[in-house]
Amino acid sequence: MGRGKESLGSLKAGSLIAAAALAGVVSFNSGALAQTPTAPTENAAPTADNAVMLTIFLKHDQSRPLSELNAQLEKQGYYKAFPPAGIEVVSWYVMMGIGQVVTLRLPASRLREVNRIFENTAWGSYRTEFYPTYDYKAIGIANHDKAQ
């Protein structure tokens, strides 16, 4: 009987945590929707205080032949839209069995613009995963040098 109460208590605690997490997501999303959209700053350049790097996994839909995927990308305007002008392509590789992996360096203010390009032109041919990062190299090397 005690075990049943523990299980019920665990369920209640789990439900409360899930409800709190959901409330956080809803409040975050509602705030994001209320923001006034701004036009991308096309001439913005990444600087030390605003640059992010974005690694994008473009996972092919392996249930369809590559020629069909490429035709869909062409039709949706992917090749015209990506990469957008003024955004640095750091690397762009084919990862066999996965698809493509692209790393970009861009001003943080243009992150939404890049995301929208993939939503509008790549979905259907690719499943996408995004990994935003920042450049830590100088800090890491300075810490290493300091430790010597």
Coordinates of N, CA and C in Angstrom, one line a residue:
M1 N 0.8 -1.2 0.0 CA 0.0 0.0 0.0 C 0.9 1.3 0.0
G2 N 2.0 1.2 0.8 CA 2.9 2.4 0.8 C 3.5 2.6 -0.6
R3 N 3.7 1.6 -1.4 CA 4.3 1.7 -2.7 C 3.3 2.5 -3.6
G4 N 2.1 2.2 -3.4 CA 1.1 2.9 -4.3 C 1.0 4.3 -4.0
K5 N 1.2 4.7 -2.7 CA 1.2 6.2 -2.4 C 2.4 6.8 -3.0
E6 N 3.6 6.1 -2.9 CA 4.8 6.7 -3.5 C 4.7 6.9 -5.0
S7 N 4.1 5.9 -5.6 CA 3.9 6.0 -7.1 C 3.0 7.2 -7.4
L8 N 1.9 7.3 -6.7 CA 1.0 8.4 -6.9 C 1.7 9.7 -6.6
G9 N 2.5 9.8 -5.6 CA 3.2 11.0 -5.3 C 4.2 11.4 -6.4
S10 N 4.9 10.4 -6.9 CA 5.8 10.6 -8.0 C 5.1 11.1 -9.2
L11 N 3.9 10.5 -9.5 CA 3.1 10.9 -10.6 C 2.7 12.4 -10.5
K12 N 2.3 12.8 -9.3 CA 1.9 14.1 -9.0 C 3.1 15.1 -9.2
A13 N 4.2 14.7 -8.7 CA 5.4 15.6 -8.8 C 5.8 15.7 -10.3
G14 N 5.7 14.5 -11.0 CA 6.1 14.6 -12.4 C 5.1 15.4 -13.2
S15 N 3.8 15.4 -12.8 CA 2.8 16.2 -13.5 C 3.0 17.7 -13.2
L16 N 3.4 18.0 -12.0 CA 3.7 19.4 -11.7 C 4.9 19.9 -12.4
I17 N 5.9 19.1 -12.6 CA 7.1 19.5 -13.3 C 6.7 19.7 -14.8
A18 N 6.0 18.8 -15.3 CA 5.6 18.9 -16.7 C 4.7 20.1 -17.0
A19 N 3.8 20.4 -16.0 CA 2.9 21.6 -16.1 C 3.8 22.9 -16.1
A20 N 4.8 22.9 -15.2 CA 5.6 24.1 -15.1 C 6.4 24.3 -16.3
A21 N 7.0 23.2 -16.9 CA 7.7 23.3 -18.1 C 6.8 23.8 -19.3
L22 N 5.6 23.2 -19.4 CA 4.7 23.6 -20.4 C 4.3 25.1 -20.3
A23 N 4.1 25.6 -19.0 CA 3.8 27.0 -18.8 C 5.0 27.9 -19.2
G24 N 6.2 27.4 -19.0 CA 7.3 28.2 -19.4 C 7.4 28.3 -20.9
V25 N 7.2 27.2 -21.6 CA 7.2 27.2 -23.1 C 6.1 28.1 -23.6
V26 N 4.9 28.0 -23.1 CA 3.8 28.8 -23.6 C 4.1 30.2 -23.4
S27 N 4.6 30.6 -22.2 CA 4.9 32.0 -21.9 C 6.0 32.5 -22.8
F28 N 7.0 31.7 -23.0 CA 8.1 32.1 -23.9 C 7.6 32.3 -25.3
N29 N 6.8 31.3 -25.8 CA 6.3 31.4 -27.2 C 5.4 32.6 -27.4
S30 N 4.5 32.8 -26.4 CA 3.6 33.9 -26.5 C 4.3 35.3 -26.6
G31 N 5.4 35.4 -25.8 CA 6.2 36.6 -25.9 C 6.9 36.7 -27.2
A32 N 7.3 35.6 -27.8 CA 8.0 35.6 -29.1 C 7.0 36.0 -30.2
L33 N 5.8 35.6 -30.0 CA 4.8 35.9 -31.1 C 4.4 37.4 -31.0
A34 N 4.5 38.0 -29.8 CA 4.1 39.4 -29.7 C 5.2 40.3 -30.2
Q35 N 6.4 39.9 -30.4 CA 7.4 40.7 -30.9 C 7.1 41.3 -32.3
T36 N 7.5 42.5 -32.5 CA 7.4 43.1 -33.8 C 8.5 42.5 -34.7
P37 N 8.1 41.9 -35.9 CA 9.2 41.4 -36.7 C 10.0 42.5 -37.3
T38 N 11.3 42.3 -37.4 CA 12.2 43.2 -38.0 C 12.8 42.7 -39.3
A39 N 13.0 43.5 -40.2 CA 13.6 43.1 -41.5 C 15.1 42.7 -41.2
P40 N 15.6 41.6 -41.9 CA 17.0 41.2 -41.7 C 17.9 42.4 -42.1
T41 N 19.0 42.5 -41.4 CA 20.0 43.5 -41.7 C 20.9 42.9 -42.7
E42 N 20.7 43.1 -44.0 CA 21.4 42.4 -45.0 C 22.9 42.7 -45.0
N43 N 23.2 43.9 -44.6 CA 24.6 44.3 -44.7 C 25.3 44.1 -43.3
A44 N 24.6 43.5 -42.3 CA 25.3 43.3 -41.0 C 26.3 42.2 -41.2
A45 N 27.5 42.5 -40.6 CA 28.6 41.6 -40.7 C 28.8 41.0 -39.3
P46 N 29.2 39.7 -39.2 CA 29.5 39.2 -37.9 C 30.7 39.8 -37.3
T47 N 30.6 40.2 -36.0 CA 31.7 40.9 -35.3 C 31.9 40.1 -34.0
A48 N 32.9 40.4 -33.3 CA 33.2 39.6 -32.0 C 32.1 39.7 -31.0
D49 N 31.3 40.7 -31.0 CA 30.2 40.8 -30.1 C 28.9 40.4 -30.6
N50 N 28.7 40.0 -31.8 CA 27.4 39.6 -32.3 C 27.4 38.3 -33.2
A51 N 28.6 37.7 -33.4 CA 28.7 36.6 -34.3 C 28.3 35.3 -33.6
V52 N 27.6 34.4 -34.3 CA 27.3 33.1 -33.9 C 27.7 32.2 -35.0
M53 N 28.0 31.0 -34.7 CA 28.1 30.0 -35.8 C 26.9 29.0 -35.6
L54 N 26.5 28.5 -36.8 CA 25.3 27.7 -36.8 C 25.7 26.5 -37.6
T55 N 25.6 25.3 -37.0 CA 25.9 24.0 -37.7 C 24.5 23.5 -38.0
I56 N 24.3 23.1 -39.2 CA 23.0 22.6 -39.7 C 23.1 21.2 -40.2
F57 N 22.4 20.3 -39.7 CA 22.4 18.9 -40.2 C 21.1 18.9 -41.2
L58 N 21.4 18.5 -42.4 CA 20.4 18.4 -43.4 C 20.3 16.9 -43.7
K59 N 19.3 16.2 -43.1 CA 19.2 14.8 -43.2 C 18.2 14.5 -44.3
H60 N 18.8 13.7 -45.3 CA 18.0 13.4 -46.5 C 16.9 12.5 -46.2
D61 N 15.8 12.7 -46.9 CA 14.7 11.7 -46.9 C 15.1 10.5 -47.7
Q62 N 15.6 9.4 -47.1 CA 16.1 8.3 -47.8 C 15.1 7.4 -48.4
S63 N 13.8 7.7 -48.2 CA 12.8 6.9 -48.9 C 12.5 7.4 -50.3
R64 N 13.2 8.5 -50.7 CA 13.1 9.0 -52.1 C 14.4 9.1 -52.8
P65 N 14.5 9.0 -54.1 CA 15.8 9.1 -54.8 C 16.3 10.5 -54.8
L66 N 17.6 10.6 -54.8 CA 18.3 11.9 -54.8 C 17.8 12.9 -55.9
S67 N 17.6 12.3 -57.1 CA 17.1 13.2 -58.2 C 15.8 13.8 -57.8
E68 N 14.9 13.1 -57.2 CA 13.6 13.6 -56.8 C 13.8 14.7 -55.7
L69 N 14.7 14.5 -54.7 CA 14.9 15.4 -53.7 C 15.5 16.7 -54.3
N70 N 16.4 16.6 -55.2 CA 17.0 17.8 -55.8 C 16.0 18.6 -56.6
A71 N 15.1 17.9 -57.3 CA 14.0 18.5 -58.1 C 13.1 19.3 -57.1
Q72 N 12.8 18.7 -56.0 CA 11.9 19.4 -55.0 C 12.6 20.7 -54.5
L73 N 13.9 20.5 -54.2 CA 14.7 21.7 -53.7 C 14.7 22.8 -54.7
E74 N 14.9 22.5 -55.9 CA 14.9 23.4 -57.0 C 13.6 24.1 -57.1
K75 N 12.5 23.3 -57.1 CA 11.1 23.9 -57.2 C 10.8 24.8 -56.1
Q76 N 11.3 24.5 -54.9 CA 11.0 25.3 -53.7 C 11.9 26.5 -53.5
G77 N 12.9 26.6 -54.5 CA 13.8 27.8 -54.5 C 15.0 27.7 -53.5
Y78 N 15.3 26.5 -53.0 CA 16.4 26.3 -52.0 C 17.7 26.8 -52.6
Y79 N 18.0 26.4 -53.8 CA 19.3 26.8 -54.4 C 19.5 28.3 -54.6
K80 N 18.4 29.0 -54.8 CA 18.4 30.4 -55.0 C 18.6 31.1 -53.6
A81 N 17.9 30.6 -52.6 CA 17.9 31.2 -51.3 C 19.1 30.9 -50.4
F82 N 19.7 29.8 -50.6 CA 20.7 29.3 -49.6 C 22.0 29.1 -50.4
P83 N 23.1 29.6 -49.8 CA 23.2 30.5 -48.6 C 22.9 31.9 -49.0
P84 N 22.3 32.6 -48.0 CA 21.9 34.0 -48.3 C 23.2 34.9 -48.4
A85 N 23.1 35.9 -49.1 CA 24.2 36.9 -49.3 C 24.6 37.4 -48.0
G86 N 25.9 37.6 -47.9 CA 26.5 38.2 -46.7 C 26.7 37.3 -45.5
I87 N 26.4 36.0 -45.7 CA 26.6 35.0 -44.6 C 27.7 34.1 -45.0
E88 N 28.7 34.0 -44.1 CA 29.9 33.2 -44.4 C 29.6 31.7 -44.2
V89 N 29.9 30.9 -45.3 CA 29.9 29.5 -45.2 C 31.2 29.0 -44.7
V90 N 31.3 28.5 -43.5 CA 32.6 28.0 -42.9 C 32.9 26.7 -43.4
S91 N 32.0 25.8 -43.5 CA 32.2 24.5 -44.1 C 30.9 23.9 -44.6
W92 N 31.0 23.0 -45.6 CA 29.8 22.4 -46.2 C 30.2 21.0 -46.7
Y93 N 29.8 20.0 -46.0 CA 30.2 18.6 -46.2 C 29.0 17.7 -46.5
V94 N 29.3 16.6 -47.3 CA 28.3 15.5 -47.4 C 28.7 14.5 -46.4
M95 N 27.8 14.1 -45.5 CA 28.0 13.1 -44.5 C 27.3 11.8 -45.0
M96 N 28.0 10.9 -45.6 CA 27.4 9.7 -46.2 C 26.5 9.0 -45.2
G97 N 25.3 8.7 -45.7 CA 24.3 8.0 -44.9 C 23.4 9.0 -44.1
I98 N 23.8 10.2 -44.1 CA 23.1 11.2 -43.3 C 22.5 12.3 -44.2
G99 N 23.4 13.0 -44.9 CA 23.0 14.1 -45.8 C 24.1 15.1 -45.9
Q100 N 23.8 16.3 -45.5 CA 24.8 17.4 -45.5 C 24.9 18.0 -44.2
V101 N 26.1 18.6 -43.9 CA 26.4 19.3 -42.7 C 27.0 20.6 -43.1
V102 N 26.3 21.7 -42.7 CA 26.8 23.1 -43.1 C 27.0 23.9 -41.8
T103 N 28.2 24.6 -41.8 CA 28.4 25.5 -40.7 C 28.5 26.9 -41.3
L104 N 27.8 27.8 -40.7 CA 27.7 29.2 -41.1 C 28.3 30.1 -40.0
R105 N 28.8 31.2 -40.3 CA 29.1 32.3 -39.3 C 28.3 33.5 -39.7
L106 N 27.5 34.0 -38.8 CA 26.6 35.1 -39.1 C 26.3 35.9 -37.9
P107 N 25.8 37.2 -38.1 CA 25.4 38.0 -37.0 C 24.2 37.3 -36.4
A108 N 24.1 37.4 -35.1 CA 22.9 36.8 -34.4 C 21.6 37.4 -34.9
S109 N 21.6 38.6 -35.3 CA 20.4 39.2 -35.8 C 19.8 38.6 -37.1
R110 N 20.6 37.7 -37.8 CA 20.2 37.1 -39.0 C 19.8 35.6 -38.8
L111 N 19.8 35.2 -37.6 CA 19.5 33.8 -37.3 C 18.1 33.4 -37.8
R112 N 17.1 34.2 -37.5 CA 15.7 34.0 -37.9 C 15.6 33.9 -39.5
E113 N 16.3 34.7 -40.1 CA 16.3 34.7 -41.6 C 16.8 33.4 -42.1
V114 N 17.9 32.9 -41.6 CA 18.4 31.6 -42.0 C 17.4 30.5 -41.7
N115 N 16.8 30.5 -40.5 CA 15.9 29.5 -40.2 C 14.7 29.5 -41.2
R116 N 14.2 30.7 -41.5 CA 13.0 30.8 -42.4 C 13.4 30.2 -43.8
I117 N 14.6 30.4 -44.3 CA 15.0 29.9 -45.6 C 14.8 28.3 -45.6
F118 N 15.3 27.7 -44.5 CA 15.1 26.2 -44.4 C 13.7 25.8 -44.3
E119 N 12.9 26.5 -43.5 CA 11.5 26.2 -43.4 C 10.7 26.3 -44.7
N120 N 11.1 27.3 -45.5 CA 10.3 27.6 -46.7 C 10.9 26.8 -47.9
T121 N 12.1 26.4 -47.9 CA 12.7 25.9 -49.1 C 13.3 24.5 -49.0
A122 N 13.6 24.0 -47.8 CA 14.3 22.7 -47.6 C 13.4 21.6 -47.0
W123 N 12.4 22.0 -46.3 CA 11.6 21.0 -45.7 C 10.9 20.2 -46.7
G124 N 10.9 18.9 -46.5 CA 10.3 17.9 -47.5 C 11.4 17.1 -48.1
S125 N 12.5 17.7 -48.4 CA 13.7 17.0 -48.9 C 14.6 16.6 -47.7
Y126 N 14.6 17.5 -46.8 CA 15.5 17.3 -45.6 C 14.7 17.4 -44.3
R127 N 15.2 16.7 -43.3 CA 14.9 17.0 -41.9 C 16.0 17.8 -41.4
T128 N 15.8 18.8 -40.6 CA 16.9 19.7 -40.2 C 17.1 19.7 -38.7
E129 N 18.3 19.8 -38.4 CA 18.7 20.0 -37.0 C 19.7 21.2 -36.9
F130 N 19.5 22.1 -36.0 CA 20.3 23.3 -35.9 C 21.1 23.3 -34.5
Y131 N 22.4 23.6 -34.6 CA 23.2 23.7 -33.4 C 23.9 25.1 -33.4
P132 N 23.4 26.1 -32.7 CA 24.0 27.4 -32.7 C 25.2 27.3 -31.7
T133 N 26.3 27.9 -32.0 CA 27.5 27.9 -31.2 C 28.2 29.3 -31.3
Y134 N 29.2 29.4 -30.5 CA 30.0 30.7 -30.6 C 31.4 30.3 -30.6
D135 N 32.3 31.2 -31.1 CA 33.7 31.0 -31.2 C 34.4 31.1 -29.9
Y136 N 34.9 30.0 -29.4 CA 35.6 29.9 -28.1 C 37.1 29.7 -28.3
K137 N 37.6 29.6 -29.5 CA 39.0 29.3 -29.8 C 40.0 30.2 -29.1
A138 N 39.8 31.5 -29.2 CA 40.7 32.5 -28.5 C 40.7 32.3 -27.0
I139 N 39.6 32.1 -26.4 CA 39.5 32.0 -25.0 C 40.1 30.7 -24.6
G140 N 39.8 29.6 -25.3 CA 40.4 28.3 -25.0 C 41.9 28.3 -25.1
I141 N 42.5 28.9 -26.1 CA 43.9 29.0 -26.3 C 44.5 29.9 -25.2
A142 N 43.9 31.0 -24.9 CA 44.4 31.9 -23.8 C 44.4 31.1 -22.5
N143 N 43.4 30.4 -22.2 CA 43.4 29.6 -20.9 C 44.5 28.6 -20.9
H144 N 44.7 27.9 -22.1 CA 45.8 26.9 -22.2 C 47.2 27.6 -22.0
D145 N 47.4 28.7 -22.7 CA 48.7 29.4 -22.6 C 48.9 29.9 -21.1
K146 N 47.9 30.4 -20.5 CA 48.0 30.9 -19.1 C 48.4 29.7 -18.2
A147 N 47.9 28.5 -18.4 CA 48.1 27.4 -17.6 C 49.6 26.8 -17.7
Q148 N 50.2 27.2 -18.8 CA 51.6 26.7 -19.0 C 52.6 27.2 -18.1

